[in-house]
XYZ file of C-alpha atoms in Angstrom:
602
model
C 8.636 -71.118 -23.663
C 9.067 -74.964 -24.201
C 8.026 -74.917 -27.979
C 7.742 -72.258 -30.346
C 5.055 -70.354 -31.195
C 5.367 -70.968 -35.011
C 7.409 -73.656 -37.129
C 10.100 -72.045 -39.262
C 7.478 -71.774 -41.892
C 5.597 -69.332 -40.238
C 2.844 -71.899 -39.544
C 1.279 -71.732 -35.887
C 2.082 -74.833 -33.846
C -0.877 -76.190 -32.390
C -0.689 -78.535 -29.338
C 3.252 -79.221 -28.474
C 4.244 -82.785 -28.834
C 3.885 -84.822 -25.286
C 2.032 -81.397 -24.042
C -1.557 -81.198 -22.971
C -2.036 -77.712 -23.944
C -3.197 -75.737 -27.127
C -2.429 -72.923 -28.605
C -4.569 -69.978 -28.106
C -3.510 -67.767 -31.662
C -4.175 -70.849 -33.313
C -8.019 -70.010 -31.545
C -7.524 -66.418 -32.709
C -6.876 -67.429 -36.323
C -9.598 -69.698 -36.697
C -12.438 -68.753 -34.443
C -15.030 -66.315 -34.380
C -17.058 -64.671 -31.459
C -19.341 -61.489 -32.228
C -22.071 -60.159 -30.031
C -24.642 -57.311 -31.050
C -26.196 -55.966 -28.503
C -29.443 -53.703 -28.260
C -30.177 -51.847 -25.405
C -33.373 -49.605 -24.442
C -33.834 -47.301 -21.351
C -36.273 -45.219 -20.477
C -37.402 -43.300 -17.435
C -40.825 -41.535 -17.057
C -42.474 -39.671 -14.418
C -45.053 -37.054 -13.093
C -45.250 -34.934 -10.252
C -48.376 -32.767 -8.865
C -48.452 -30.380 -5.613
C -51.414 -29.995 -4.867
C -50.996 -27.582 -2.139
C -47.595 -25.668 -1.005
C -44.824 -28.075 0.323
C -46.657 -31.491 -0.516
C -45.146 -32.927 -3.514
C -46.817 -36.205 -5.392
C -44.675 -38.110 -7.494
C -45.137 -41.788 -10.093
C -41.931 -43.118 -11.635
C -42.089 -45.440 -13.959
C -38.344 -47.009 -15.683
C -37.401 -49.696 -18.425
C -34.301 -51.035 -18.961
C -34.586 -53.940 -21.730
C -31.068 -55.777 -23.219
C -31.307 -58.031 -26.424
C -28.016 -59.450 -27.357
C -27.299 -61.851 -30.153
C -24.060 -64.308 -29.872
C -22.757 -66.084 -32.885
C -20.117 -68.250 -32.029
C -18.027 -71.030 -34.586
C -14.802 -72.425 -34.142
C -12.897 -73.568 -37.258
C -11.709 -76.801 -38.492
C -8.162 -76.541 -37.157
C -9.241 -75.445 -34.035
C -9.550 -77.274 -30.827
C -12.839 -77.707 -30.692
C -12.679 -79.068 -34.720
C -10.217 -82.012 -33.840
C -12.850 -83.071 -31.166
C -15.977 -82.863 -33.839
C -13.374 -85.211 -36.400
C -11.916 -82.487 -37.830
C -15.279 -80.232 -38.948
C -16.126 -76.930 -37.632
C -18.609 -76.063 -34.995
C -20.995 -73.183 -33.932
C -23.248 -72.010 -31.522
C -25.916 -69.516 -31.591
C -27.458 -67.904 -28.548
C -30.036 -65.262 -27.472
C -30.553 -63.315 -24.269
C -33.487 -61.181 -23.097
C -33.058 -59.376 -20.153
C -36.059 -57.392 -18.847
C -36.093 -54.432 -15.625
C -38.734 -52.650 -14.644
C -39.215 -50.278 -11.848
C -42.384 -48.558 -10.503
C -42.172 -46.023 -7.707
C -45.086 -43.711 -6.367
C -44.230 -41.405 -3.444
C -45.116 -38.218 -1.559
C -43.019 -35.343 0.231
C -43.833 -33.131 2.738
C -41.839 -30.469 3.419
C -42.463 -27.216 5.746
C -41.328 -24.857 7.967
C -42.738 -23.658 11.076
C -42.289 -20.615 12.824
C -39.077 -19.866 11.699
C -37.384 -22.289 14.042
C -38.792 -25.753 13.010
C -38.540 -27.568 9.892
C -40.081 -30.785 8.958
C -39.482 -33.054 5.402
C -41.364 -35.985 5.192
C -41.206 -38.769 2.746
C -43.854 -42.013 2.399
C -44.160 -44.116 -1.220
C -43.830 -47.437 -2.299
C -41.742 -49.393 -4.741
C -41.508 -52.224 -7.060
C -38.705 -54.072 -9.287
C -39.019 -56.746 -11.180
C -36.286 -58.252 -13.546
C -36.228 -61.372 -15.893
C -33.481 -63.028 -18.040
C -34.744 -65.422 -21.018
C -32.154 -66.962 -22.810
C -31.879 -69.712 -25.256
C -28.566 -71.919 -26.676
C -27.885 -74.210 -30.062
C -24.820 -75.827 -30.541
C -24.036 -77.994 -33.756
C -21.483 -79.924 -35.471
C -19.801 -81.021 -38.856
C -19.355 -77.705 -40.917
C -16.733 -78.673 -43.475
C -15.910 -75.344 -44.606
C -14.831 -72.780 -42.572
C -16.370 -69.629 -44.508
C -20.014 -71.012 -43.490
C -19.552 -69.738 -39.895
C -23.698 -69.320 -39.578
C -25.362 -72.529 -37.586
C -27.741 -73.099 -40.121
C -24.850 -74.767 -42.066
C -23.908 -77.150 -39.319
C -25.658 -80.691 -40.412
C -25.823 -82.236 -36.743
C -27.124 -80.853 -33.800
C -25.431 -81.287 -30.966
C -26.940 -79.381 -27.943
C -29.570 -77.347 -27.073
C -30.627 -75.366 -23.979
C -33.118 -72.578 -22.418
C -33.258 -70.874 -19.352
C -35.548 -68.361 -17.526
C -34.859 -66.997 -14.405
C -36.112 -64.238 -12.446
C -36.572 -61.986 -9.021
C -38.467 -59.326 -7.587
C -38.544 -56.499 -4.917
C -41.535 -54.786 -3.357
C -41.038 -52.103 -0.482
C -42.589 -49.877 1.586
C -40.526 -46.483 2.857
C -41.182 -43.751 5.179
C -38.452 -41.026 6.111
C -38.923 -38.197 9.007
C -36.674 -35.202 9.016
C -36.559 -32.401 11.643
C -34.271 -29.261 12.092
C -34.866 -26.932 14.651
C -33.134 -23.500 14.897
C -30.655 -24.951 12.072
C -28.636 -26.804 14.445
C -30.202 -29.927 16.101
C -31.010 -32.181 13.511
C -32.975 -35.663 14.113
C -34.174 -38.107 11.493
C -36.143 -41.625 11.333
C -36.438 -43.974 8.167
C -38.559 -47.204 8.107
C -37.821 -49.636 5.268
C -40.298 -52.550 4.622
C -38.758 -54.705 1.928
C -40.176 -57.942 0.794
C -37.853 -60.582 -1.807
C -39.015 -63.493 -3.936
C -35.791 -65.134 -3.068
C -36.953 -66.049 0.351
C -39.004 -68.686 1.900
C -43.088 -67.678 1.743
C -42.902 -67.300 5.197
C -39.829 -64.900 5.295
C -40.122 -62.995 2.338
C -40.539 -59.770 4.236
C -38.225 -57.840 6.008
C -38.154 -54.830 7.952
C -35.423 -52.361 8.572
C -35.701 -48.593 10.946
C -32.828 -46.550 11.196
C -32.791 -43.166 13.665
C -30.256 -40.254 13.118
C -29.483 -37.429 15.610
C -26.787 -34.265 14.907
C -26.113 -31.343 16.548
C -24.357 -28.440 14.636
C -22.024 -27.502 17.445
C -20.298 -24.086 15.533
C -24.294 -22.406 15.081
C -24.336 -22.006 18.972
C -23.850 -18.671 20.183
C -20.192 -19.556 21.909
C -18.722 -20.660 18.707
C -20.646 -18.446 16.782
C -18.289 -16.454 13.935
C -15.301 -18.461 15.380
C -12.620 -17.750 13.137
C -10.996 -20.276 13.094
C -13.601 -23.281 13.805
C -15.896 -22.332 10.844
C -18.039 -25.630 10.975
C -18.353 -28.236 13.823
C -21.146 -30.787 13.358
C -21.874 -34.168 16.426
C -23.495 -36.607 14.691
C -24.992 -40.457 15.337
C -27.041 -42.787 13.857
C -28.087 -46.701 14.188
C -29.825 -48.491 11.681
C -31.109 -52.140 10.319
C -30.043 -52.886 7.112
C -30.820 -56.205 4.704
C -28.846 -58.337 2.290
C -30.876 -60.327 -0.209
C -27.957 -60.903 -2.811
C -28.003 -64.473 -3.352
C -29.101 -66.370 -6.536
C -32.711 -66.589 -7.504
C -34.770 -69.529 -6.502
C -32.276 -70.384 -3.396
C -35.264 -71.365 -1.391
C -37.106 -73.751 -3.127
C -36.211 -77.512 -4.441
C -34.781 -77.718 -8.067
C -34.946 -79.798 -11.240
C -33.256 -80.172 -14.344
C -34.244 -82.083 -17.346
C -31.958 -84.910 -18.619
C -32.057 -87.762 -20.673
C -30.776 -90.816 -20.610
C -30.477 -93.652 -23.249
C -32.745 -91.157 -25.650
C -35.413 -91.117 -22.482
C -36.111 -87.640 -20.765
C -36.574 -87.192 -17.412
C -36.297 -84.571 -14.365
C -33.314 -85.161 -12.045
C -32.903 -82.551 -8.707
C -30.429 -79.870 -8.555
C -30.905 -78.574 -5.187
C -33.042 -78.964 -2.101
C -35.168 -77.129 -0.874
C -34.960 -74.754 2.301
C -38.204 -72.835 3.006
C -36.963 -71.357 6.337
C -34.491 -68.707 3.761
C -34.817 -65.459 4.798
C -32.943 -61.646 5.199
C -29.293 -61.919 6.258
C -29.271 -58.403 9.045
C -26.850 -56.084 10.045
C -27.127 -53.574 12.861
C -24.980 -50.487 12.216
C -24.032 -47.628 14.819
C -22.017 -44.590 13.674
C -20.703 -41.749 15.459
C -18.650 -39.033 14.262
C -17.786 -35.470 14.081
C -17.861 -33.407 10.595
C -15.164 -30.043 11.149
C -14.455 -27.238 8.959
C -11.363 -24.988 9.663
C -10.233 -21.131 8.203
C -13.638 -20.806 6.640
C -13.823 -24.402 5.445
C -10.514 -24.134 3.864
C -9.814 -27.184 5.461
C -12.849 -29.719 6.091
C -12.891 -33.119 7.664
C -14.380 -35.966 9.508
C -13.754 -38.542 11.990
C -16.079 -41.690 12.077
C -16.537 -44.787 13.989
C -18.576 -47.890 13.101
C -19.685 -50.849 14.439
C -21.994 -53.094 12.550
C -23.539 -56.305 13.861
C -24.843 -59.074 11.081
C -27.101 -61.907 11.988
C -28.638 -64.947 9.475
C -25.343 -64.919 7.459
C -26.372 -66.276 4.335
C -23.974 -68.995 4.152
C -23.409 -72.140 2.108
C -23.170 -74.908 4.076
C -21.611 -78.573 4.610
C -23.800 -80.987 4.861
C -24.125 -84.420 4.986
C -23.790 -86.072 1.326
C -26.001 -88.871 1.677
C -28.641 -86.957 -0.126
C -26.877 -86.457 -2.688
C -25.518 -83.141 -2.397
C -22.714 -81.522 -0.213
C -23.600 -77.761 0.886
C -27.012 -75.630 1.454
C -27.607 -72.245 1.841
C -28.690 -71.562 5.544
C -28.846 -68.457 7.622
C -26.304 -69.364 10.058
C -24.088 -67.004 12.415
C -23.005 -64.008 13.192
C -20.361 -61.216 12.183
C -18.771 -58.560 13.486
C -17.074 -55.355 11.811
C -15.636 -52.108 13.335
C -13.670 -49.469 12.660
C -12.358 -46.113 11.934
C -13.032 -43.849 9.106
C -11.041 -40.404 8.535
C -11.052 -37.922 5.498
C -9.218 -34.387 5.249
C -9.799 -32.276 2.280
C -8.402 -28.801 1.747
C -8.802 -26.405 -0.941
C -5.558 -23.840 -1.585
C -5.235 -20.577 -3.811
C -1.761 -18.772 -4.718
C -3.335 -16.767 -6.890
C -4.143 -18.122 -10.331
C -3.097 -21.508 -9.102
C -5.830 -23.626 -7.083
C -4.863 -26.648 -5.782
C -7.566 -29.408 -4.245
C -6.386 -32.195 -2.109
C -8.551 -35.025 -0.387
C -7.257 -37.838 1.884
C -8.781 -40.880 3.067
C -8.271 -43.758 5.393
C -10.410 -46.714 6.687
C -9.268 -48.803 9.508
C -11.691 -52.139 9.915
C -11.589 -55.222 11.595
C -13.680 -57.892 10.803
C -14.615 -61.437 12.884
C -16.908 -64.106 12.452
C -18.609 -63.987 16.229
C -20.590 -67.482 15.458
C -21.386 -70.211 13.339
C -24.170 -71.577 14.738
C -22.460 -74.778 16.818
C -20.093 -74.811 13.656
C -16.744 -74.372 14.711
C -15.566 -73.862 10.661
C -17.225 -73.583 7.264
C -14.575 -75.053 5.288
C -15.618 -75.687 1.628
C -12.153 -75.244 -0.192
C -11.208 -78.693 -0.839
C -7.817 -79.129 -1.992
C -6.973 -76.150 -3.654
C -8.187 -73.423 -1.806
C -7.762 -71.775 1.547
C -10.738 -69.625 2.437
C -12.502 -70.648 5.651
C -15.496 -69.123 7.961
C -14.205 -69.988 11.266
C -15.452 -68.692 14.631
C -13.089 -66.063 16.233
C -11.465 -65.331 12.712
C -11.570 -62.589 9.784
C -14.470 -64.389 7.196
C -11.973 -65.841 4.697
C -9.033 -66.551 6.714
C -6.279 -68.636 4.901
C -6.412 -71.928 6.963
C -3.230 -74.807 5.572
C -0.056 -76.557 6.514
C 2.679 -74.160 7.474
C 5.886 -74.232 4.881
C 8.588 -74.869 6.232
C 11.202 -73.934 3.643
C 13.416 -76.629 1.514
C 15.449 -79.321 3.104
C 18.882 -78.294 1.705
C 20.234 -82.203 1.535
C 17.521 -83.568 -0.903
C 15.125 -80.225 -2.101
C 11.991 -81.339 -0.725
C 9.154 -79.320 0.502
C 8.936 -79.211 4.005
C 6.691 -78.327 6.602
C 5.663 -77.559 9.991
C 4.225 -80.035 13.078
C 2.294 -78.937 15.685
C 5.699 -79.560 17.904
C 7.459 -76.931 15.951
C 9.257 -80.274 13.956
C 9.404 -80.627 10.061
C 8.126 -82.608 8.027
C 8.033 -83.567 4.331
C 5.000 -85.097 4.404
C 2.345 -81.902 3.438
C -1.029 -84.599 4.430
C 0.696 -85.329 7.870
C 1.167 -81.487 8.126
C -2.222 -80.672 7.341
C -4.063 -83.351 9.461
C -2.008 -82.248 12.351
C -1.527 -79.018 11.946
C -3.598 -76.993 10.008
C -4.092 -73.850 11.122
C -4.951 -69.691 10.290
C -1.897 -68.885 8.200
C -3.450 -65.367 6.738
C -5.913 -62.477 5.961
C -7.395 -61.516 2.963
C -8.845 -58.442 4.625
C -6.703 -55.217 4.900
C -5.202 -53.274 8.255
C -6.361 -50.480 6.476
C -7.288 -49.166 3.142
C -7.495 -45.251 1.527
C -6.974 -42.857 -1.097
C -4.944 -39.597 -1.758
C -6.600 -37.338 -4.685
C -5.340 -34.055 -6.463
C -6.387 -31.633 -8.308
C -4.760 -28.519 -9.868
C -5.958 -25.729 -11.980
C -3.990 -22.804 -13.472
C -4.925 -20.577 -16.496
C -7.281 -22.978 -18.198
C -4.999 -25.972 -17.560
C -5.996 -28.802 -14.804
C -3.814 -31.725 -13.749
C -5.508 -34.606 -11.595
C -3.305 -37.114 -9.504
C -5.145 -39.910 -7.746
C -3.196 -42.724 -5.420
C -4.699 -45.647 -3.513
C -3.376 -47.828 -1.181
C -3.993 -51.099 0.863
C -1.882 -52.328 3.436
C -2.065 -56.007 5.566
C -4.038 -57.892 3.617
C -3.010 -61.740 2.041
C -3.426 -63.342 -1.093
C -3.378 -66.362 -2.245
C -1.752 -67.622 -5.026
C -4.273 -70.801 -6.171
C -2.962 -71.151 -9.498
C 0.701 -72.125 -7.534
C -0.677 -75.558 -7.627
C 0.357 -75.433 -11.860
C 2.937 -72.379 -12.373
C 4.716 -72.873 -8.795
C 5.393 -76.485 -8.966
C 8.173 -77.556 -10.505
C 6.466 -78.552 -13.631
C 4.663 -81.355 -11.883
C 1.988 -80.013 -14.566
C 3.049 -78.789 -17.834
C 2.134 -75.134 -16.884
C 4.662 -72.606 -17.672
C 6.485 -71.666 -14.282
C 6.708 -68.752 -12.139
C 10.424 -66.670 -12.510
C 11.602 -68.403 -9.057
C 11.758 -71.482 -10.246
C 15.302 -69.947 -11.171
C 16.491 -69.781 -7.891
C 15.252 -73.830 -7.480
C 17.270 -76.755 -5.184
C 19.534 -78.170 -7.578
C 22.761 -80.046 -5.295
C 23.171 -81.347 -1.737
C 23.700 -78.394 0.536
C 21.626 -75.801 -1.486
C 19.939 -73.076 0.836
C 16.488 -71.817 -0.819
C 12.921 -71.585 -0.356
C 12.270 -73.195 -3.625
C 12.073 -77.051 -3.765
C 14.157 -79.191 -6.507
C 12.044 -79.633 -9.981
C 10.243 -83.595 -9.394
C 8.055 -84.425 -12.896
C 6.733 -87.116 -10.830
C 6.111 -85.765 -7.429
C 3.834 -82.819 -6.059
C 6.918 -81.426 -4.576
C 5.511 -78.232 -2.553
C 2.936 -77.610 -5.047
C -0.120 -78.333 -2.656
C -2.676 -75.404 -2.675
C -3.042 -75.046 0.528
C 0.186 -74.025 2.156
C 1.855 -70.784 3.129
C 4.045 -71.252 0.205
C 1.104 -70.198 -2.095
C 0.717 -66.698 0.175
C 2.436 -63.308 -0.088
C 1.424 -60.182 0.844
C -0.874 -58.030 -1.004
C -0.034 -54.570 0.214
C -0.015 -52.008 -2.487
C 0.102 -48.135 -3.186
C -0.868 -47.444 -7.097
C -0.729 -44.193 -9.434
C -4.615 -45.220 -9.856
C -5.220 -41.919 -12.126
C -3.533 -39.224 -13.833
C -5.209 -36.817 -15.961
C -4.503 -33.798 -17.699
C -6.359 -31.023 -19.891
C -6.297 -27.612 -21.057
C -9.856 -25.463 -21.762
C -9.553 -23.140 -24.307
C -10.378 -19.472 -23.465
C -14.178 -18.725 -24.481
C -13.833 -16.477 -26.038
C -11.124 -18.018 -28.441
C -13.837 -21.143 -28.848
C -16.188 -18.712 -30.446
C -14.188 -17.037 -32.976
C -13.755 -20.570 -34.349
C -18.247 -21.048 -33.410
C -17.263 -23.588 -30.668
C -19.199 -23.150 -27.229
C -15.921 -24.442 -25.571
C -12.963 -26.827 -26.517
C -10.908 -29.378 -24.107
C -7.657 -31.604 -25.156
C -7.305 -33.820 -22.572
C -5.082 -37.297 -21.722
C -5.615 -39.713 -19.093
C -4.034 -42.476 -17.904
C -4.786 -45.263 -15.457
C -2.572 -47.458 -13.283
C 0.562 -46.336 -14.371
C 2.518 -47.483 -11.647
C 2.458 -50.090 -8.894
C 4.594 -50.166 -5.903
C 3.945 -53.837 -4.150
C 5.332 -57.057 -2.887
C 2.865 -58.860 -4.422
C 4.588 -61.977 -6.464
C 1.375 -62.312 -8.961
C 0.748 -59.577 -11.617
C -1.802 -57.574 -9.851
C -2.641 -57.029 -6.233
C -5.684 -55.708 -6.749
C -7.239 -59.283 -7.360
C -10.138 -61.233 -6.981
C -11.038 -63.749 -9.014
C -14.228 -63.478 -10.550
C -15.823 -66.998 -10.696
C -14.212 -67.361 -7.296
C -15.548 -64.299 -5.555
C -18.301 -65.409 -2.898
C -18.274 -63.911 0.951
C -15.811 -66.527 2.085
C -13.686 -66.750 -0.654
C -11.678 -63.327 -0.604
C -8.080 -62.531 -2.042
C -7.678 -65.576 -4.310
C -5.874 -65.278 -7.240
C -6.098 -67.897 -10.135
C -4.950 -66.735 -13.338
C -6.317 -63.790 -12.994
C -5.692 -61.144 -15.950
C -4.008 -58.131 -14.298
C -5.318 -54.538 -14.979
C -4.147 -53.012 -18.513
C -2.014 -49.429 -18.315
C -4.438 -46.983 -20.187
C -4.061 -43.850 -22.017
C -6.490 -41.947 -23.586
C -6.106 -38.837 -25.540
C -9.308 -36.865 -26.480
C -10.852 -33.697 -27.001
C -13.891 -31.948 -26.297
C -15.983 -29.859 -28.680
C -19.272 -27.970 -27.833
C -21.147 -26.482 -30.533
């Protein structure tokens, strides 16, 4: 709001005088950006039984992307000031390839009336690759030639190949007997290529027990305990989601006075392998009135070892973290869900509820008290005893009402103004980016050909953290346009706020990571409303439809929350790692969306 967004002649102001920052419709009016995109898939397979119950079965799947970017930014663009006033392009081409290959064979029987047995062996294999290549060039003096060909200098080029695999081995054992006691075994052996040679494989059992409580002959034809189902199950499961090629020691070509050479871009760590988790579940399934009403109550605990971590280390060699397996987590919990289904008369009405209590708590770090990797700005830490991406900073402390300046908390419960003092002596967990407890409430409604859906969701304890407060919370210490309590500042001796005085020249309460930057991200949102009407069958076909729908649906229509940043359902994408949780930089809130359609089927 400090300049306008056009001159009085209607002409878009570019960068504001003694500002930093451009203007993004000038980018609008003078760029370009289009993508095609072609996209194959295709699944095959064949199945044979041989004999009764023994099923063979090949799969075979493709799934193969080519997309085509043309980029060019026009003279009186940013980017064209920087290349002395000539327009710019790029042109770049990705090739992503995934394959899958699966061959299995089920076994299933049934013995005697009593005893029946499904059993599953096979193995698979996935493979995906991404080729891509990148030109860039420079000094396009007219702004209609937007193709690179046009561009007389070269400026950059790059090209990139990266790629991963999966092979696995699987075996699964189900038996029933009498329809009510229920066991089951799986046996997972999973090998990655982005683990050490030595580690690349990886295997993971599970066993499941249940017993079917309501098929015994005292509950049998209870009227109102319809279904009542025991149930338990432990299990080893693997996580292999980290970025290709973690293991091994990397180069990149560079050059240097018109010389090429190789320079290294990571080091190596052979010893990479699969991050476990050991989950146990128990839990009871109920159905009540005839399954009228149907639940389940569920508790968790699961135990992960080797957390695949990045960590400090010592920069001597040149660089500052490695991924390790390091550590151990713990999570636990409850788990609930009610459904019920209504009639009154024509009218049906559907409801499902749903509520997850976890806790979370990073058991060990390996003779690492903290993994602390957030610099400056943010506030995400692995520290032993705590939630995995606690908020650890410097306390605030409110506004000193004689002078406006940030203050904050000692260790001795003093103030001070002084947020490095605070920090270095004081620095300590300040939040949570992981809920109390998280669920849903869903609806559904039918009447005559008419259907209404109503969908809420909710979280509740969790913290966010405001890391773009460093520019829009700061008193324009940076040119950023400010948040709307800025209003509410220090402005004379004797003012009582939370919000320090406006300082051009000082970080006045801006620093990253303090309290001031958190809020809580509790939230209960109209996720989902949708509405439709089906018309009457035999109405569709005097007009030769199969059937007809009008429909509208809409999508976060409203918010309840005391979040202070646009959208509490945040996580900032090129943030987003398994420390760092509930961070919010400029990130683009979710758009209110209605759609109005309709359905015809010939």
């Amino acid at each position: 709001p400090i300049t306008p967004v056009r001159t009085k002649t209607g002409k878009l102001v570019d960068v504001p005088d003694g500002l930093p920052y451009y203007n993004p419709l000038v980018e609008l009016a003078n760029a370009h950006f289009h993508t095609t995109v072609y996209r194959f898939l295709n699944n095959n397979y064949v199945s044979y039984e041989p004999i009764k119950g023994l099923t063979l079965r090949g799969e075979f799947g493709v799934d193969l992307l080519n997309q085509n970017e043309d980029r060019f930014w026009g003279v009186n663009t940013e980017s064209g000031r920087v290349s002395a006033n000539t327009a710019s392009g790029q042109s770049r081409w990705v090739q992503v390839i995934n394959y899958t290959a699966k061959a299995y064979a089920n076994y299933s029987k049934i013995f005697a009336e009593q005893h029946s047995v499904d059993l599953t062996v096979g193995t698979e294999y996935q493979r995906s690759s991404t080729l891509s290549t990148s030109t860039s060039g420079q000094g396009i003096t007219v702004d209609a030639l937007k193709k690179l060909t046009s561009a007389p200098k070269i400026t950059a080029g790059s090209s990139t190949l990266t790629d991963f695999a999966f092979l696995s081995y699987f075996g699964r054992l189900n038996y029933k007997f009498a329809n009510k006691y229920l066991i089951g075994f799986t046996a997972r052996t999973d090998a990655s290529s982005r683990f050490g040679t030595n580690n690349r494989f990886g295997f993971f059992p599970s066993a499941s027990a249940g017993w079917i409580v309501t098929e015994e002959s005292f509950l049998k034809n209870n009227k109102v305990l319809s279904f009542l189902k025991l149930r338990g199950s432990v299990g080893l499961t693997g996580n292999s989601e980290i970025g290709n090629f973690s293991q091994l020691p990397l180069y990149s070509g560079v050059g240097y006075a018109e010389v090429g050479g190789i320079r290294p871009t990571q080091i190596a760590n052979p010893d990479l392998r699969w991050e476990k988790t050991t989950q146990t579940d128990v839990g009871v399934d109920f159905g009540l009135f005839g399954d009228r009403i149907t639940g389940e109550v569920s508790y968790f605990i699961k135990n992960t070892n080797d957390l695949l971590l990045n960590i400090p280390i010592a920069g001597t060699n040149g660089f500052s973290t490695q991924l390790r397996n390091i550590g151990a987590m713990k999570n636990w919990g409850w788990e609930f869900a009610l459904n019920s289904t209504n009639n009154f008369g024509d009218l049906r009405w559907t409801a499902s509820f749903n509520l997850t209590i976890p806790k979370n708590e990073v058991v060990s770090l390996g003779g690492l008290p903290t993994i602390d990797t957030g610099g400056s700005r943010y506030m995400n830490v692995a520290q032993e005893g705590q939630p995995l991406g606690a908020f650890v900073g410097a306390e605030y402390a409110g506004v000193d009402p004689q002078n406006g300046n940030a203050l904050f908390f000692l260790a001795n419960g003093e103030k001070t103004n002084s947020f490095t003092r605070a920090f270095a002596e004081n620095k300590k967990v300040l939040g949570n980016p992981n809920p109390t407890f998280y669920g849903g409430f869903n609806n559904t409604f039918s009447y005559k050909g008419f259907d209404l859906g109503i969908f809420f969701q909710w979280v509740s304890g969790n913290t966010i953290h405001n890391a773009a407060g460093v520019f829009m919370s700061n008193g324009f210490f940076f040119e950023d346009n400010q948040t709307a309590d800025i209003l509410g500042r220090w402005r004379k001796a004797g003012d009582i706020t939370n919000v320090p005085r406006v300082d051009y020249s000082v970080n006045n309460g801006g620093q990253g990571r303090s309290s001031r930057m958190l809020s809580d991200g509790s939230y209960l949102r109209l996720k989902t409303v949708s509405f439709g009407y089906n018309l009457p069958s035999n109405i569709a076909k005097k007009a030769f439809l199969e059937s007809a729908r009008i429909f509208i649906n809409a999508q976060n229509l409203l918010t309840f929350t005391k979040y202070q940043g646009w959208d509490p359902e945040v996580n900032t994408d090129f943030l987003a790692t398994n420390i760092f949780q509930g961070v919010d930089f400029y990130a683009a809130p979710q758009p209110k969306t209605i759609t109005i359609g309709l359905n015809l089927g010939f």
